[in-house]
Amino acid sequence: MTTTDTTEYVVDGLTVPLRLLIGDEWTAGADGDTVPVVNPSDGSTLASIADATPADGTRAVDAAAAALPGWAATPPRERAEILRRCFESMTEQGEQLARLISLENGKALPDARGEVAYAAEFFRWYSEEAVRVIGEISTSPSGANRIIAQHQPIGVCALITPWNFPAAMATRKLAPALAAGCTTVLKPATLTPLTALAIARIMTEAGVPAGVVNVVTTSRTGAVMDVVLADPRVRKLSFTGSTEVGRHLLKRAADNVLSCSMELGGNAPFLVFDDADLDKAVDGAMVAKMRNGGQACTAANRLYVQRGIHDRFARRLTERMAELRLGPGHEPGVDVGPLVDEASVRKVDELVRDAVGRGATVEVGGAGVDGPGFFYPPTVVTGVPADARMVTEEIFGPVASLIPFDTEDEVIAAANATEFGLAAYVFTEDLARGLRVAERIESGMIAVNRGLVSDPAAPFGGVKHSGLGREGAHEGMLEFTETKYLAVDW
């Protein structure tokens, strides 16, 4: 059951505020404007949220700056216990959160449940890391003094999250920032803001003090974030999104010399060698390609399959993709939900048409779906030439593009022939080859014989134009600290 009024949206008993969170107040924007949130399964409006102005951005920074001294001085164990309560509360409300994600994002419920569990785990992981911001003491080489290195909270942090994982991308930033002792201004994606607002409410109810987490939802992202990033009290920017937007934000952040963590676009190669276990490789491809319907920066974008196994792999993958049920993500039994909006459908369709026009063959799918909602069917395209757009651009949809190869050197060169370097996948039963190939691929994360690379306990991030810094693991918390050096005589 879902209900809504002007201030709250309720999903199966889960209450979602529809206003900005600034300090201790859920408030309308300065001019009272709202922006609709659309259900991608049918195009209907789920609710309307407050539309923040630049003045609201400044108010959020005011609240975060006022809360910073107290939160930074809060004992690490106390911060840890609050984060642990966030994990427990989020887990208890997991089914309602999954349904909310499915309604506003479109992903199928099994995917949404997986995201909630993954997102909650960041709270648990960083509840354990909060007490481990450990410095070092050493003797200077001359023996004249001691060197003390401390990790201190970096300060007020601006966090910008995308629409494709509205829960996990929020907690992956909020949890380490709070564990380190920082305060935050979170700007969730306008397409999927409800999940972030629900998580913020969970956090306040778990004991996060007023002003430590502030949430500004807005359709005027550029204007609002320009004001936030220009504020000298803000010392950190953490962004997940496209490389194009990331480049713009880096330029804005340069004016105040902000520390930046940027998780940007991907173009993940998926390499299958002749000696791979076929069942394992196909299972891995289904996960790496179809998680969130292919709308993931880590999604397998280019599937390079060695010629000796190519045709068998293509048949098996086509059979598996044809079995998937397409429909509204929140309905039981659906495997693949809609894409997030009409523009996404158009782009995916353009990429498929471009590949076919260059000689590729559609084995299954390959055409839009009539009726309401933003649907595109699971699709397999074989014989994709190197000059096809889907080889160089993120597909961000349920389309698997297969490309045959002959030699190890050939496929490594192809895998690295991109400006991106976020994730990659390698399938082979030869461990030496797997490690050798993984070392040569220019990517921040490599999955060997598995289709899932994300883990809260592992450092997540890319190289080249796929980003800066790391999220997750201990490194993810250190991104929200400054190292202070003390030279001490004693």
Coordinates of C-alpha atoms in Angstrom, one line a residue:
M1 CA 0.0 0.0 0.0
T2 CA 1.2 3.5 -0.9
T3 CA -0.2 6.8 0.2
T4 CA 1.0 10.4 0.0
D5 CA 0.2 13.9 1.2
T6 CA 2.0 17.1 0.8
T7 CA 4.7 16.3 3.4
E8 CA 5.0 12.5 3.5
Y9 CA 4.9 9.4 1.3
V10 CA 4.1 6.1 2.9
V11 CA 5.0 2.7 1.5
D12 CA 3.8 -0.3 3.5
G13 CA 4.2 1.5 6.7
L14 CA 7.5 3.2 5.8
T15 CA 7.1 6.9 6.1
V16 CA 9.2 9.1 3.7
P17 CA 9.5 12.8 4.3
L18 CA 9.0 14.9 1.2
R19 CA 10.9 17.9 2.4
L20 CA 14.5 19.0 2.8
L21 CA 16.4 18.0 6.0
I22 CA 18.3 21.0 7.3
G23 CA 19.6 20.8 10.8
D24 CA 16.8 19.4 13.0
E25 CA 13.9 20.5 10.6
W26 CA 12.1 18.9 7.7
T27 CA 11.4 22.0 5.7
A28 CA 10.1 23.2 2.4
G29 CA 12.4 25.0 0.0
A30 CA 12.9 28.7 0.2
D31 CA 10.4 29.4 -2.6
G32 CA 8.0 26.5 -1.9
D33 CA 8.5 24.8 -5.3
T34 CA 8.3 21.1 -5.7
V35 CA 9.4 18.6 -8.3
P36 CA 7.6 15.3 -9.2
V37 CA 9.1 11.8 -8.7
V38 CA 8.0 9.5 -11.5
N39 CA 7.4 5.7 -11.4
P40 CA 9.3 4.5 -14.5
S41 CA 7.1 1.4 -14.7
D42 CA 4.1 3.5 -15.9
G43 CA 5.1 7.1 -16.0
S44 CA 2.8 8.1 -13.1
T45 CA 3.8 10.6 -10.4
L46 CA 4.6 8.9 -7.0
A47 CA 5.0 12.1 -5.0
S48 CA 6.3 15.6 -5.2
I49 CA 9.4 16.6 -3.2
A50 CA 10.7 20.0 -2.0
D51 CA 12.8 21.7 -4.7
A52 CA 15.8 23.4 -3.0
T53 CA 17.2 26.8 -4.0
P54 CA 20.8 28.0 -3.7
A55 CA 19.7 29.7 -0.5
D56 CA 18.7 26.3 0.9
G57 CA 22.1 25.0 0.0
T58 CA 23.7 27.7 2.1
R59 CA 21.3 26.9 5.0
A60 CA 22.4 23.2 4.8
V61 CA 26.1 24.2 4.9
D62 CA 25.3 26.5 7.9
A63 CA 23.7 23.5 9.7
A64 CA 26.6 21.1 8.9
A65 CA 29.2 23.7 9.9
A66 CA 27.4 24.3 13.2
A67 CA 27.2 20.6 14.0
L68 CA 30.8 19.8 13.0
P69 CA 32.7 20.6 16.3
G70 CA 30.3 18.6 18.4
W71 CA 30.2 15.6 16.1
A72 CA 34.0 15.6 15.5
A73 CA 34.5 15.5 19.3
T74 CA 32.0 12.7 19.8
P75 CA 33.8 9.6 21.0
P76 CA 34.4 7.1 18.2
R77 CA 32.6 4.4 20.1
E78 CA 29.5 6.6 20.3
R79 CA 29.6 7.3 16.6
A80 CA 30.0 3.6 16.0
E81 CA 27.0 2.7 18.1
I82 CA 24.8 5.1 16.2
L83 CA 25.9 3.7 12.8
R84 CA 25.2 0.2 14.1
R85 CA 21.7 1.3 15.0
C86 CA 21.3 2.6 11.5
F87 CA 22.3 -0.8 10.1
E88 CA 19.8 -2.6 12.4
S89 CA 17.0 -0.2 11.6
M90 CA 17.6 -0.3 7.9
T91 CA 17.7 -4.1 8.0
E92 CA 14.5 -4.3 9.9
Q93 CA 12.8 -2.2 7.3
G94 CA 14.5 -3.9 4.4
E95 CA 11.4 -5.1 2.6
Q96 CA 9.7 -1.6 2.7
L97 CA 12.9 0.0 1.5
A98 CA 13.2 -2.5 -1.3
R99 CA 9.7 -1.7 -2.5
L100 CA 10.4 2.0 -2.3
I101 CA 13.5 1.6 -4.5
S102 CA 11.6 -0.5 -7.0
L103 CA 8.8 2.1 -7.2
E104 CA 11.0 5.1 -7.9
N105 CA 14.0 3.4 -9.6
G106 CA 12.2 0.6 -11.5
K107 CA 14.5 -2.2 -10.6
A108 CA 13.1 -5.7 -9.9
L109 CA 12.4 -6.5 -6.3
P110 CA 15.2 -9.2 -6.0
D111 CA 17.7 -6.5 -7.2
A112 CA 16.2 -4.0 -4.8
R113 CA 16.4 -6.4 -1.9
G114 CA 20.0 -7.0 -2.7
E115 CA 20.7 -3.3 -2.8
V116 CA 19.2 -2.7 0.6
A117 CA 21.3 -5.5 2.2
Y118 CA 24.4 -4.1 0.4
A119 CA 23.6 -0.5 1.5
A120 CA 22.9 -1.4 5.1
E121 CA 26.2 -3.2 5.3
F122 CA 28.1 0.1 4.9
F123 CA 26.6 1.2 8.2
R124 CA 27.7 -2.0 9.8
W125 CA 31.2 -1.9 8.3
Y126 CA 31.9 1.7 9.2
S127 CA 30.4 1.2 12.7
E128 CA 33.4 -1.2 13.1
E129 CA 35.9 1.2 11.3
A130 CA 34.9 4.2 13.3
V131 CA 37.1 3.1 16.2
R132 CA 40.0 2.5 14.0
V133 CA 41.1 5.9 12.8
I134 CA 44.6 5.1 14.0
G135 CA 47.7 7.3 13.6
E136 CA 51.4 6.6 14.0
I137 CA 54.3 7.6 16.2
S138 CA 57.9 7.2 15.0
T139 CA 61.3 8.5 15.6
S140 CA 62.8 10.9 13.0
P141 CA 65.8 9.5 11.1
S142 CA 68.1 12.0 12.9
G143 CA 66.8 10.9 16.3
A144 CA 66.2 14.5 17.2
N145 CA 62.4 14.3 17.6
R146 CA 59.3 12.2 17.4
I147 CA 57.0 12.2 14.4
I148 CA 53.3 11.9 15.2
A149 CA 50.7 11.5 12.4
Q150 CA 47.1 11.9 13.2
H151 CA 43.9 11.5 11.1
Q152 CA 41.4 14.2 11.7
P153 CA 37.9 14.8 10.2
I154 CA 38.3 16.7 7.0
G155 CA 35.2 18.9 7.8
V156 CA 31.9 19.6 6.1
C157 CA 31.4 17.2 3.1
A158 CA 29.2 17.6 0.0
L159 CA 27.9 14.3 -1.2
I160 CA 26.2 13.8 -4.6
T161 CA 24.6 10.5 -5.4
P162 CA 23.2 8.9 -8.6
W163 CA 19.8 7.4 -9.4
N164 CA 20.8 3.8 -10.2
F165 CA 21.6 2.7 -6.6
P166 CA 19.7 5.3 -4.5
A167 CA 20.3 3.5 -1.2
A168 CA 23.8 2.1 -1.6
M169 CA 25.4 5.2 -3.0
A170 CA 24.0 7.2 -0.2
T171 CA 25.2 4.9 2.6
R172 CA 28.6 4.3 0.9
K173 CA 29.3 8.0 1.4
L174 CA 27.4 8.9 4.6
A175 CA 28.7 6.0 6.7
P176 CA 32.4 6.6 6.3
A177 CA 32.0 10.4 6.5
L178 CA 30.2 10.0 9.9
A179 CA 32.6 7.4 11.1
A180 CA 35.5 9.8 10.5
G181 CA 33.7 12.6 12.4
C182 CA 32.5 14.7 9.5
T183 CA 29.2 16.4 8.8
T184 CA 27.4 16.2 5.5
V185 CA 25.2 17.8 2.9
L186 CA 23.7 15.1 0.7
K187 CA 22.3 15.9 -2.7
P188 CA 20.5 12.8 -4.0
A189 CA 19.5 12.3 -7.7
T190 CA 16.3 14.1 -8.6
L191 CA 15.0 11.0 -10.3
T192 CA 15.2 8.9 -7.2
P193 CA 15.2 11.1 -4.0
L194 CA 12.7 9.2 -1.9
T195 CA 15.1 6.4 -0.8
A196 CA 17.7 8.9 0.4
L197 CA 15.0 10.8 2.4
A198 CA 13.9 7.5 3.9
I199 CA 17.5 6.7 4.9
A200 CA 18.0 10.2 6.4
R201 CA 14.9 9.7 8.6
I202 CA 16.2 6.3 9.7
M203 CA 19.5 7.9 10.6
T204 CA 17.9 10.7 12.7
E205 CA 15.7 8.2 14.5
A206 CA 18.9 6.1 15.2
G207 CA 20.4 9.1 17.0
V208 CA 22.4 11.0 14.4
P209 CA 22.5 14.6 15.9
A210 CA 20.8 17.5 14.1
G211 CA 23.0 19.0 11.4
V212 CA 25.3 16.0 10.9
V213 CA 23.2 14.8 7.9
N214 CA 21.5 17.4 5.8
V215 CA 19.6 16.5 2.6
V216 CA 18.8 18.9 -0.2
T217 CA 16.6 17.6 -3.1
T218 CA 16.5 19.9 -6.1
S219 CA 15.9 20.1 -9.8
R220 CA 18.4 23.0 -9.8
T221 CA 21.5 20.9 -9.1
G222 CA 24.0 23.1 -10.8
A223 CA 22.9 26.3 -9.1
V224 CA 22.6 24.7 -5.7
M225 CA 25.9 22.8 -5.8
D226 CA 27.8 25.8 -7.1
V227 CA 26.8 27.6 -4.0
V228 CA 27.7 24.7 -1.7
L229 CA 31.1 24.0 -3.4
A230 CA 32.0 27.7 -3.3
D231 CA 31.4 27.9 0.5
P232 CA 34.8 27.9 2.2
R233 CA 33.4 25.8 5.0
V234 CA 33.0 22.8 2.7
R235 CA 36.2 20.8 2.5
K236 CA 35.3 17.6 0.7
L237 CA 33.3 16.6 -2.4
S238 CA 32.3 13.0 -3.0
F239 CA 30.5 12.3 -6.3
T240 CA 29.2 9.3 -8.1
G241 CA 27.9 9.8 -11.6
S242 CA 29.0 10.4 -15.2
T243 CA 32.5 11.3 -16.2
E244 CA 31.1 14.4 -18.0
V245 CA 29.5 15.8 -14.9
G246 CA 32.5 14.7 -12.8
R247 CA 34.8 16.8 -14.9
H248 CA 32.6 19.9 -14.4
L249 CA 32.5 19.3 -10.6
L250 CA 36.3 18.9 -10.5
K251 CA 36.6 22.3 -12.1
R252 CA 34.2 23.9 -9.6
A253 CA 36.0 22.1 -6.7
A254 CA 39.4 23.5 -7.9
D255 CA 38.4 27.0 -7.0
N256 CA 38.4 26.1 -3.3
V257 CA 41.0 23.3 -3.6
L258 CA 38.6 20.7 -2.3
S259 CA 39.5 17.1 -1.6
C260 CA 37.6 15.1 -4.2
S261 CA 36.5 11.5 -4.4
M262 CA 35.0 10.8 -7.8
E263 CA 33.4 7.5 -8.9
L264 CA 32.7 8.1 -12.6
G265 CA 31.8 6.2 -15.7
G266 CA 32.8 2.7 -16.8
N267 CA 33.2 0.6 -19.9
A268 CA 33.8 -2.8 -18.3
P269 CA 35.4 -5.5 -20.4
F270 CA 34.3 -9.1 -19.7
L271 CA 36.9 -11.6 -20.9
V272 CA 36.0 -15.3 -21.4
F273 CA 38.9 -17.5 -22.4
D274 CA 38.5 -20.9 -24.2
D275 CA 39.5 -22.8 -21.0
A276 CA 36.8 -21.1 -18.9
D277 CA 34.1 -23.1 -17.1
L278 CA 31.1 -22.3 -19.5
D279 CA 28.5 -22.5 -16.8
K280 CA 30.4 -20.3 -14.5
A281 CA 31.1 -17.8 -17.2
V282 CA 27.5 -17.5 -18.3
D283 CA 26.3 -17.2 -14.7
G284 CA 28.9 -14.5 -14.2
A285 CA 27.8 -12.7 -17.3
M286 CA 24.2 -12.6 -16.1
V287 CA 25.2 -11.0 -12.9
A288 CA 27.8 -8.6 -14.3
K289 CA 25.5 -7.6 -17.2
M290 CA 22.0 -7.7 -15.7
R291 CA 22.4 -6.4 -12.2
N292 CA 19.9 -3.4 -12.0
G293 CA 19.0 -4.2 -15.6
G294 CA 22.4 -3.2 -16.8
Q295 CA 22.2 0.3 -15.2
A296 CA 25.4 0.1 -13.3
C297 CA 28.8 1.6 -13.8
T298 CA 30.4 -1.8 -13.1
A299 CA 28.1 -3.5 -15.7
A300 CA 29.9 -5.7 -18.3
N301 CA 29.8 -3.4 -21.3
R302 CA 31.9 -5.4 -23.8
L303 CA 31.9 -9.2 -23.6
Y304 CA 35.0 -10.5 -25.3
V305 CA 34.8 -14.3 -25.8
Q306 CA 37.6 -16.4 -27.3
R307 CA 36.7 -17.9 -30.6
G308 CA 36.8 -21.5 -29.5
I309 CA 34.0 -21.0 -26.9
H310 CA 32.2 -18.1 -28.5
D311 CA 29.3 -19.8 -30.2
R312 CA 28.5 -22.0 -27.2
F313 CA 28.7 -19.0 -24.9
A314 CA 26.5 -16.9 -27.2
R315 CA 23.8 -19.6 -27.4
R316 CA 23.7 -20.2 -23.6
L317 CA 23.6 -16.5 -22.8
T318 CA 20.9 -15.9 -25.4
E319 CA 18.8 -18.7 -23.8
R320 CA 19.2 -17.2 -20.4
M321 CA 18.4 -13.7 -21.4
A322 CA 15.3 -14.9 -23.3
E323 CA 14.0 -16.5 -20.1
L324 CA 14.0 -13.3 -18.1
R325 CA 10.6 -11.8 -17.4
L326 CA 10.2 -8.1 -18.2
G327 CA 7.7 -6.0 -16.2
P328 CA 7.1 -3.4 -13.4
G329 CA 9.9 -4.0 -11.0
H330 CA 7.7 -4.0 -7.9
E331 CA 5.5 -6.9 -9.2
P332 CA 6.3 -10.4 -8.0
G333 CA 8.1 -12.7 -10.4
V334 CA 9.6 -9.9 -12.5
D335 CA 13.3 -10.3 -13.3
V336 CA 13.9 -7.1 -15.2
G337 CA 12.2 -3.8 -14.6
P338 CA 12.1 -0.6 -16.7
L339 CA 14.9 1.8 -17.4
V340 CA 14.8 4.9 -15.4
D341 CA 13.4 7.3 -18.0
E342 CA 12.5 7.7 -21.7
A343 CA 15.9 9.2 -22.5
S344 CA 17.6 6.0 -21.3
V345 CA 15.4 3.9 -23.6
R346 CA 16.2 6.1 -26.6
K347 CA 20.0 5.9 -25.9
V348 CA 20.0 2.1 -25.6
D349 CA 17.9 1.7 -28.7
E350 CA 20.2 4.0 -30.6
L351 CA 23.3 2.0 -29.6
V352 CA 21.7 -1.3 -30.7
R353 CA 20.6 0.2 -34.0
D354 CA 24.1 1.6 -34.6
A355 CA 25.7 -1.8 -34.0
V356 CA 23.2 -3.6 -36.3
G357 CA 23.9 -0.9 -39.0
R358 CA 27.5 -1.8 -38.7
G359 CA 26.9 -5.5 -39.2
A360 CA 26.1 -6.9 -35.8
T361 CA 23.3 -9.4 -35.3
V362 CA 20.5 -9.3 -32.6
E363 CA 20.0 -12.8 -31.2
V364 CA 17.2 -11.8 -28.8
G365 CA 15.4 -8.6 -27.9
G366 CA 16.6 -5.5 -29.7
A367 CA 13.4 -3.4 -29.9
G368 CA 11.4 -1.2 -27.6
V369 CA 8.3 -2.3 -25.8
D370 CA 4.9 -0.7 -26.6
G371 CA 2.8 0.6 -23.7
P372 CA 3.4 2.8 -20.7
G373 CA 6.7 2.8 -18.8
F374 CA 10.3 2.9 -20.0
F375 CA 11.0 -0.7 -21.0
Y376 CA 13.7 -2.2 -23.1
P377 CA 13.9 -6.0 -23.3
P378 CA 17.0 -8.2 -22.4
T379 CA 19.1 -8.2 -25.6
V380 CA 22.1 -10.1 -26.9
V381 CA 24.0 -8.7 -29.9
T382 CA 26.7 -10.7 -31.6
G383 CA 29.4 -9.8 -34.1
V384 CA 29.7 -6.3 -32.7
P385 CA 32.5 -4.5 -34.6
A386 CA 35.1 -2.4 -32.9
D387 CA 33.8 0.9 -34.3
A388 CA 30.3 0.4 -32.9
R389 CA 29.2 3.0 -30.4
M390 CA 28.3 0.4 -27.8
V391 CA 32.0 -0.5 -27.7
T392 CA 33.1 3.0 -26.7
E393 CA 30.0 4.2 -24.8
E394 CA 28.3 2.9 -21.7
I395 CA 25.2 1.0 -22.7
F396 CA 23.6 1.4 -19.3
G397 CA 20.8 -1.0 -20.2
P398 CA 20.0 -4.8 -20.6
V399 CA 22.1 -5.3 -23.7
A400 CA 25.0 -7.8 -23.9
S401 CA 27.4 -7.0 -26.8
L402 CA 29.6 -10.1 -27.8
I403 CA 32.9 -9.7 -29.6
P404 CA 35.1 -12.7 -30.5
F405 CA 38.9 -12.7 -30.0
D406 CA 41.8 -15.0 -30.7
T407 CA 44.8 -14.2 -28.5
E408 CA 45.5 -12.9 -25.0
D409 CA 47.5 -9.9 -26.2
E410 CA 44.7 -9.0 -28.6
V411 CA 42.0 -9.0 -26.0
I412 CA 44.1 -7.1 -23.4
A413 CA 44.8 -4.4 -26.0
A414 CA 41.0 -4.2 -26.8
A415 CA 40.1 -4.2 -23.1
N416 CA 42.4 -1.2 -22.5
A417 CA 41.4 0.7 -25.5
T418 CA 39.1 3.1 -23.6
E419 CA 39.4 6.2 -21.5
F420 CA 37.6 4.4 -18.7
G421 CA 39.0 1.9 -16.1
L422 CA 36.5 1.1 -13.4
A423 CA 35.8 -2.6 -13.4
A424 CA 36.8 -5.7 -15.5
Y425 CA 36.0 -9.4 -15.4
V426 CA 38.2 -12.4 -16.4
F427 CA 37.0 -16.0 -16.7
T428 CA 39.6 -18.7 -17.1
E429 CA 40.4 -22.0 -15.3
D430 CA 44.1 -21.2 -15.6
L431 CA 44.9 -19.2 -12.4
A432 CA 48.3 -18.0 -13.7
R433 CA 46.6 -16.6 -16.8
G434 CA 43.8 -15.0 -14.6
L435 CA 46.4 -13.2 -12.5
R436 CA 48.6 -12.3 -15.4
V437 CA 45.7 -10.8 -17.4
A438 CA 44.3 -9.0 -14.3
E439 CA 47.6 -7.3 -13.8
R440 CA 47.7 -6.1 -17.4
I441 CA 44.2 -4.7 -17.5
E442 CA 44.0 -1.0 -16.8
S443 CA 41.2 -1.0 -14.2
G444 CA 40.7 -0.3 -10.6
M445 CA 38.8 -3.5 -9.9
I446 CA 39.1 -6.9 -11.4
A447 CA 36.8 -9.9 -10.8
V448 CA 38.3 -13.2 -11.6
N449 CA 35.8 -16.0 -12.2
R450 CA 32.9 -14.1 -10.6
G451 CA 30.4 -11.6 -11.9
L452 CA 30.1 -9.4 -8.8
V453 CA 33.0 -7.1 -7.8
S454 CA 31.3 -4.7 -5.2
D455 CA 32.0 -5.3 -1.5
P456 CA 31.8 -2.8 1.4
A457 CA 35.0 -4.3 2.8
A458 CA 36.9 -3.8 -0.5
P459 CA 38.3 -0.5 -2.0
F460 CA 35.9 0.5 -4.8
G461 CA 37.1 2.9 -7.5
G462 CA 38.7 3.3 -10.9
V463 CA 41.6 4.6 -12.8
K464 CA 41.9 6.9 -15.8
H465 CA 38.7 8.8 -16.5
S466 CA 36.7 6.5 -14.2
G467 CA 37.5 8.5 -11.1
L468 CA 39.7 9.5 -8.1
G469 CA 40.0 7.9 -4.7
R470 CA 38.3 4.9 -3.2
E471 CA 35.1 4.1 -1.4
G472 CA 34.5 1.2 0.9
A473 CA 37.1 -0.6 3.1
H474 CA 39.4 1.3 5.5
E475 CA 40.5 3.5 2.6
G476 CA 37.0 4.8 2.2
M477 CA 37.0 6.3 5.7
L478 CA 40.5 7.8 5.2
E479 CA 39.1 9.7 2.2
F480 CA 37.2 11.8 4.8
T481 CA 40.2 12.6 6.9
E482 CA 43.2 14.9 6.8
T483 CA 46.6 13.7 8.0
K484 CA 48.2 16.1 10.6
Y485 CA 51.9 15.8 11.3
L486 CA 53.4 16.9 14.6
A487 CA 57.1 17.2 15.2
V488 CA 57.6 16.7 18.9
D489 CA 60.7 16.9 21.2
W490 CA 60.5 14.7 24.3

